[in-house]
Structures are given as structure tokens and as C-alpha cells.
Short mmCIF file of C-alpha atoms in Angstrom, two decimals:
data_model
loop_
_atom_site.label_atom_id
_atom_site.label_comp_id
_atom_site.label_asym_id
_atom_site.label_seq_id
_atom_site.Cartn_x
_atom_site.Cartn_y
_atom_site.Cartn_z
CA UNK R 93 -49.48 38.64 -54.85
CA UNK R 94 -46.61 38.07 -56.73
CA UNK R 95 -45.98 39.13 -60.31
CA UNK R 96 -47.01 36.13 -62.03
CA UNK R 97 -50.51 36.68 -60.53
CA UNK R 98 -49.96 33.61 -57.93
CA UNK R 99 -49.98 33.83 -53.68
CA UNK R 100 -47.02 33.17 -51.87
CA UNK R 101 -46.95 30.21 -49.83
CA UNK R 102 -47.51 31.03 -46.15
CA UNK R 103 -45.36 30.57 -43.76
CA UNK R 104 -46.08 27.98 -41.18
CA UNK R 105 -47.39 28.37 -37.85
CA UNK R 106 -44.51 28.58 -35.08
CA UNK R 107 -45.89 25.90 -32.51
CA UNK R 108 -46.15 27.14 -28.87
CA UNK R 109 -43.32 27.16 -26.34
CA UNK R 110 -43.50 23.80 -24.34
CA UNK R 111 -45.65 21.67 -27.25
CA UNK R 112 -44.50 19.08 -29.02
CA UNK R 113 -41.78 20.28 -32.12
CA UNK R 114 -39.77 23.13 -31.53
CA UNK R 115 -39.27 24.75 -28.57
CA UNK R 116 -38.19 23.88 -24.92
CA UNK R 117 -39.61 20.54 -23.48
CA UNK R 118 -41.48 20.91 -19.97
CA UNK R 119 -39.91 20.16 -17.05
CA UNK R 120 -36.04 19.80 -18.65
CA UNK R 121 -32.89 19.26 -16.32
CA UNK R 122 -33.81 16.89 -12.88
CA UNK R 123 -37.42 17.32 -12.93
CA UNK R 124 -37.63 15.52 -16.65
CA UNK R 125 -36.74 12.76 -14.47
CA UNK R 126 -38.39 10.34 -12.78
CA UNK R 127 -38.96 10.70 -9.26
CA UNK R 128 -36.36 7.56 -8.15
CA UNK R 129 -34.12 9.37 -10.59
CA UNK R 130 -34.71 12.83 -9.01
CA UNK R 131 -33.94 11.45 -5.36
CA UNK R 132 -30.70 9.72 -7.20
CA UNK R 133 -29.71 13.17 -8.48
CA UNK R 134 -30.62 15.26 -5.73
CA UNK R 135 -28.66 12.99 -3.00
CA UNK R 136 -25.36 12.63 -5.36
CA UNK R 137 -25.33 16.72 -5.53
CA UNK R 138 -25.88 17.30 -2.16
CA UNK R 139 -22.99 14.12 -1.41
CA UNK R 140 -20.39 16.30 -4.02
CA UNK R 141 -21.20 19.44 -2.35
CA UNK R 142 -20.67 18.06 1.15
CA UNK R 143 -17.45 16.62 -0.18
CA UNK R 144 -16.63 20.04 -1.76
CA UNK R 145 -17.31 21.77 1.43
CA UNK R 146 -15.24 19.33 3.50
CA UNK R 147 -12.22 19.72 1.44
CA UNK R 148 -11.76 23.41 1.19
CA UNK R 149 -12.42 23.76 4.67
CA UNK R 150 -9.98 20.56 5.97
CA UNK R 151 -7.28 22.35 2.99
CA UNK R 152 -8.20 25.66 5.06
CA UNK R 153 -7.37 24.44 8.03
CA UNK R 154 -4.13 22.85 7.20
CA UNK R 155 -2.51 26.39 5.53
CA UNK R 156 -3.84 28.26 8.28
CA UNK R 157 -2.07 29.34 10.80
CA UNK R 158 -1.84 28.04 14.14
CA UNK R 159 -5.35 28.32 15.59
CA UNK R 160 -7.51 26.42 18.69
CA UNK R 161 -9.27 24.23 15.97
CA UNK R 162 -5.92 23.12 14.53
CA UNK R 163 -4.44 22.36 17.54
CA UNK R 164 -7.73 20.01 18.87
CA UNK R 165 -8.32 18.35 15.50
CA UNK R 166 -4.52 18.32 13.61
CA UNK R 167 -4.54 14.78 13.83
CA UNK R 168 -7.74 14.04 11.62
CA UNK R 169 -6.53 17.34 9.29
CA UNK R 170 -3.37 15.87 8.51
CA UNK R 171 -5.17 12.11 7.84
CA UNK R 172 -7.03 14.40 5.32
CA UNK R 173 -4.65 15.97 3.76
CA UNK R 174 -1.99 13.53 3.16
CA UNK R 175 -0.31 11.84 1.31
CA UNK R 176 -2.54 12.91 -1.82
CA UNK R 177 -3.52 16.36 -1.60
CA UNK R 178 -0.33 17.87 0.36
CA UNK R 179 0.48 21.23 -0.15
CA UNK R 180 4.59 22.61 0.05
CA UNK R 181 6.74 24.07 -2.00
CA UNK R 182 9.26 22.32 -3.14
CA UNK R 183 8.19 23.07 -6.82
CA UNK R 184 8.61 26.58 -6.56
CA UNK R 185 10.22 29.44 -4.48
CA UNK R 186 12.08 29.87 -2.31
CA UNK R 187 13.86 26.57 -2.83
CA UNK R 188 13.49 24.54 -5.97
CA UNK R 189 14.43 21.35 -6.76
CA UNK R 190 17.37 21.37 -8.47
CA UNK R 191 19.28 17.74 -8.01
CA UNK R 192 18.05 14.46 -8.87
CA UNK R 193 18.06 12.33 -5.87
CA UNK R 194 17.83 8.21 -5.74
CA UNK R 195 18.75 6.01 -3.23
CA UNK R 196 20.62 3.15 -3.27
CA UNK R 197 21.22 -0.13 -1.26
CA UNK R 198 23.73 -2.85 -0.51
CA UNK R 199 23.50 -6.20 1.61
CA UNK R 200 25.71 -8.01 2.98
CA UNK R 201 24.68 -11.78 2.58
CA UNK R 202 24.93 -15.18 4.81
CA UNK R 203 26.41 -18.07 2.68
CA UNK R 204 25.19 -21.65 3.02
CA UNK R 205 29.39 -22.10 4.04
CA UNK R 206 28.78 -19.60 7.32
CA UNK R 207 30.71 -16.89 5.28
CA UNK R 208 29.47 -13.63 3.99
CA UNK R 209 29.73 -11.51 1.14
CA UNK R 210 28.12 -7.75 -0.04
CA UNK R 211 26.24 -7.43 -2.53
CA UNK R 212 26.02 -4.22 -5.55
CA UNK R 213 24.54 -1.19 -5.18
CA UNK R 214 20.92 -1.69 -6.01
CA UNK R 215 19.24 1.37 -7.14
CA UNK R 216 15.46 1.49 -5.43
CA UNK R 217 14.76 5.07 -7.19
CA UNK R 218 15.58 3.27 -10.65
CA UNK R 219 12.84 0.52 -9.45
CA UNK R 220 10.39 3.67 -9.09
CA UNK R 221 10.85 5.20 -11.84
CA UNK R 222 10.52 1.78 -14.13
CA UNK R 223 7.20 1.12 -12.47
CA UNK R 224 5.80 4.67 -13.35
CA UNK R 225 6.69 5.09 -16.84
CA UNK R 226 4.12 4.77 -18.77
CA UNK R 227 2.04 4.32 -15.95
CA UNK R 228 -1.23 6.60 -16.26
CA UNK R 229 -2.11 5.80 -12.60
CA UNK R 230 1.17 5.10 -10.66
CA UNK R 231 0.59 4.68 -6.95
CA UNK R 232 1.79 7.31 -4.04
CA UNK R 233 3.89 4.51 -3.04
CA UNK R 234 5.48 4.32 -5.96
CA UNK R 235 5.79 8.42 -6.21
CA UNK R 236 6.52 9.41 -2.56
CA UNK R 237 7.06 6.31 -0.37
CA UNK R 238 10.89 6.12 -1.14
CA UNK R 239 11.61 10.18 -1.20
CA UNK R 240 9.32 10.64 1.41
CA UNK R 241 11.17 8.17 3.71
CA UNK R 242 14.82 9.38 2.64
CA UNK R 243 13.86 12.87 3.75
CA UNK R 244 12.63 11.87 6.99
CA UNK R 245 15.48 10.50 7.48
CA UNK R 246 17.84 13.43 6.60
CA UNK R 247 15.31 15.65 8.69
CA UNK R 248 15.87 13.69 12.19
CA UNK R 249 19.41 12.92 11.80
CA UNK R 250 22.64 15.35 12.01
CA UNK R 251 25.22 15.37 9.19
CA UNK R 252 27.35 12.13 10.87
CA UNK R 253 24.04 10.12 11.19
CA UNK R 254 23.21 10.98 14.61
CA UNK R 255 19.79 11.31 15.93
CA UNK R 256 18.28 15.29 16.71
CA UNK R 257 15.16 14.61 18.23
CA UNK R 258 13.02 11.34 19.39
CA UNK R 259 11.89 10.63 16.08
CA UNK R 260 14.92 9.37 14.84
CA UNK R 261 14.65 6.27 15.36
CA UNK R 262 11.80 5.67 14.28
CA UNK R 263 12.56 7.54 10.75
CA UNK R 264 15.61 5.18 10.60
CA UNK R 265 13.12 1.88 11.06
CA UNK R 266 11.36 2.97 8.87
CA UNK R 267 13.20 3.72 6.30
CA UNK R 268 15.14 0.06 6.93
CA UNK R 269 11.90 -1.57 6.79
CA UNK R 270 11.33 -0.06 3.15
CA UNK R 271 15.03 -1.13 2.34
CA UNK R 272 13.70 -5.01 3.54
CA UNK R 273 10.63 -4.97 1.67
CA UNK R 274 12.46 -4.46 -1.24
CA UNK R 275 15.11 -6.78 -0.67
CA UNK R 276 12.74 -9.39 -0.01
CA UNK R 277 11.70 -9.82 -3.95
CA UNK R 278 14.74 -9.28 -5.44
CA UNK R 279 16.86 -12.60 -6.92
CA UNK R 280 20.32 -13.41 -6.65
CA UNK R 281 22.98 -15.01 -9.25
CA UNK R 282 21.74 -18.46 -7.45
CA UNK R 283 17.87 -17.50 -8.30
CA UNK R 284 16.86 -17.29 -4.72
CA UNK R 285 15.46 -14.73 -3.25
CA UNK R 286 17.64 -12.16 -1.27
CA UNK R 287 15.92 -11.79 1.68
CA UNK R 288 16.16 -14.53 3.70
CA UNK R 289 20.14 -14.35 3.88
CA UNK R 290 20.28 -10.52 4.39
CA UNK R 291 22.35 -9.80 7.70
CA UNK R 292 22.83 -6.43 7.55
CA UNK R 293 22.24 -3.68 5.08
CA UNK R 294 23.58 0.13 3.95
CA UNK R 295 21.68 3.02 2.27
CA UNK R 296 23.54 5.95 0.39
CA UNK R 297 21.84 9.06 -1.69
CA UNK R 298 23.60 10.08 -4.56
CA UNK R 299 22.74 13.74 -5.94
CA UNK R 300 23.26 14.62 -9.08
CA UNK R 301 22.54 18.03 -10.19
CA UNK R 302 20.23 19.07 -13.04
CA UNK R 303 22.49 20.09 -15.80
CA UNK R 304 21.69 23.61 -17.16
CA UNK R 305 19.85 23.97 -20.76
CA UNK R 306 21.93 24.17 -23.91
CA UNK R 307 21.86 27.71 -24.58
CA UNK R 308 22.39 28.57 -21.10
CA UNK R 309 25.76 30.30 -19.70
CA UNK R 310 25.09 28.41 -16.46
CA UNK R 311 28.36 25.93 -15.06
CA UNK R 312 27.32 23.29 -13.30
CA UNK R 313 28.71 20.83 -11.31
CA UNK R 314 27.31 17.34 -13.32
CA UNK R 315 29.53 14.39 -11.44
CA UNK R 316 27.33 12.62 -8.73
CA UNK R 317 27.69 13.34 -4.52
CA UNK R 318 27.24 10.74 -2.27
CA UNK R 319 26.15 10.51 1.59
CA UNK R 320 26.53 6.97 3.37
CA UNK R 321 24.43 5.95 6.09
CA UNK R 322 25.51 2.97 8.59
CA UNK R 323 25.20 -0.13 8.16
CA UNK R 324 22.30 -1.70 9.88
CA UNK R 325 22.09 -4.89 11.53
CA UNK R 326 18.74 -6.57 10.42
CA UNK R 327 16.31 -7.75 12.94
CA UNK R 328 12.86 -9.75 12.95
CA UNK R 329 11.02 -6.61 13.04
CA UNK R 330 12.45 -5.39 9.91
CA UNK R 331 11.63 -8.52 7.24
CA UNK R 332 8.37 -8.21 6.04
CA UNK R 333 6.29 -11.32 7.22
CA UNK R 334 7.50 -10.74 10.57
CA UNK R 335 6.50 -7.56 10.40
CA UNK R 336 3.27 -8.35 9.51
CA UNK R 337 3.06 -10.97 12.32
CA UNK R 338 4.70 -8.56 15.17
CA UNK R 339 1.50 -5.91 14.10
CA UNK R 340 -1.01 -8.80 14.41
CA UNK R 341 -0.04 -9.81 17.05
CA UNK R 342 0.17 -6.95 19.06
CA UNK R 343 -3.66 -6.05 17.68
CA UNK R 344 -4.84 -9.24 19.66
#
């Protein structure tokens, strides 16, 4: 009783767990669902998890050493892994990045009068990095295709261009075949397109080093090095719709 002679108001009752009001609903989480919904659920779990498990073990596989399932199934590790979840370490130690790299090409050209005349350096690493700014989802050709290519390149040839192993020439189609593809959209002074009067092309890289930060004691050397390849005579194979119609071709 209180004071004033009156009883309190009692408090309510608390309603069981699992009624309706307060408290935890029955069957929460999948099993509040339907049953096409649980099946739904239960198969796109059981899909991520097989996913899960297939990556770590493929990403295993490709940092492990050497071992007798590498060697019989490389092939279908390495289609896993790259180009988009590759793992080096270019980033970090033991040899950082520490140069800004593009690449650069020049034509020579087949006038309507039988004569010829070069073309400009055209940056392709400029083209790159115009397409992915401000790109949220820039594609791994965009990214890697053009760095990827150059360092194949550098990788299978000696300093004077020469070939150190059987893969050279292929590295150096390849990267001509890039060089074409982008030639091939490009417009000269006249409006037309470039690529049907290319003869012959020439790739250089030009390094420039990272400067150091402002309040760094750091010298370093900021003027631009260059490295030349040959000039390449273009064939069939190398423009881009025959190309296209050498590989169907040869799928026949």
C-alpha cells in the first residue's frame, strides 16, 4: 500500500519465451523459412563453402613448394590463380617498386604516294591510366595487360634484344600484337584510322624514378631512361582481324 492508502499498479505479466510479444520467435534464422527457401539457403551455403574450400586449397597449392600434385595439376592451378588473384611481391620486400614505367610506340606509315613517314611517340601506359581513373571497376586488361606483356618481354630477352630461351618469340608477338591492337583505333591528322597503313612499328620503356618525399634527405635521379626495342616488320598475324581469322581458322 502506498501512503495515500491506494495499491500500486501491478506490473504486467512477462509473456512466455516463444509466444507472441516479446521474446524470441520459433524457429528464427533458415528454418523461419519456407521449405523452397530453406533448400535455396542451404544449397547457396554449401556452393560458398565449396568455393571457399577450392580457393584456399588451389592458393595453397600455388605458394607451396614444389610437390607431386603441383607438378600433375600446375596447369589448371595457374588457370586458377591468374590473372586476378596472383600472389608476388613486387609491393613489398625484397624489391619494391620504385620507377614508374610506361611504354611507348611509334609507326612508321605507308602513304597513298608509295612513300613513308614515322609517326610520334604514342604513350599506351597514358591510354591505361585515362581509362582507369575514376574507374571503380577497371578491367585486368586495362591494369596488367600492357605491364604484364612489357615484362615478359624484358624476362626472355638479353640486354641488346636478343632472345634467352624459346619463349622469346613468342613474348615478342605478343607484345607486337598488343602494340597492333592499339594502333588499330587510333586516328591520324587525315582522320583515318592508323592501322591499315602501319608497316612496321618500335616499342621503348621509359623509367622514371619516384621522386623522394619533401622532407626527405633522399637524391634522386628524376630525368627519364629509355630502352629501345627493334623495329618490327608487321605481318598478317599481327593486325587484329586477321588475327582473329588465323585463330578461327585454325579451330576448324
Amino acid at each position: 500500500m502506498s501512503d495515500d492508502g491506494r495499491r500500486p499498479p501491478e506490473d504486467p505479466p512477462v509473456a512466455p519465451v516463444g509466444s507472441e510479444g516479446t521474446g524470441t520467435a520459433p524457429g528464427a534464422g533458415i528454418m523461419a523459412l519456407s521449405l523452397p527457401y530453406q533448400v535455396v539457403a542451404a544449397v547457396a551455403l554449401a556452393a560458398v563453402g565449396v568455393f571457399a574450400c577450392v580457393h584456399l586449397a588451389m592458393v595453397f597449392l600455388h605458394v607451396a613448394p614444389s610437390n607431386t600434385l603441383t607438378k600433375r595439376h600446375g596447369e589448371a592451378v595457374s588457370d586458377w590463380i591468374y590473372p586476378e588473384f596472383e600472389q608476388n611481391w613486387k609491393l613489398f620486400a625484397p624489391n619494391p617498386l620504385q620507377a614508374n614505367i610506361s611504354v611507348e610506340v611509334r609507326a612508321e606509315l605507308a602513304g597513298a604516294d608509295g612513300g613513308r613517314r614515322t609517326t610520334g611517340w604514342i604513350d599506351l601506359t597514358a591510354q591505361d591510366i585515362a581509362a582507369i581513373r575514376h574507374n571503380p571497376m577497371p578491367s585486368h586488361a586495362q591494369q596488367n595487360q600492357l605491364r604484364r606483356a612489357v615484362d615478359f618481354y624484358l624476362n626472355t630477352h638479353t640486354d641488346d634484344n636478343r632472345p634467352n630461351g624459346s619463349r622469346g618469340a613468342f613474348a615478342e608477338q605478343y607484345i607486337r600484337r598488343i602494340a597492333m591492337f592499339r594502333l588499330e583505333t587510333l586516328r591520324g591528322p587525315e582522320g583515318r584510322t592508323l592501322g591499315p597503313d602501319v608497316r612496321r612499328i618500335q616499342l621503348r620503356t621509359v623509367s622514371r624514378t619516384v621522386p623522394a618525399a619533401r622532407w626527405s634527405t633522399e637524391k634522386t635521379r628524376t630525368t627519364p631512361s629509355y630502352r629501345d626495342l627493334p623495329w618490327w616488320t608487321v605481318t598478317r598475324a599481327d593486325r587484329p582481324a586477321d588475327a582473329v581469322t588465323s585463330r578461327t581458322e585454325a579451330g576448324r
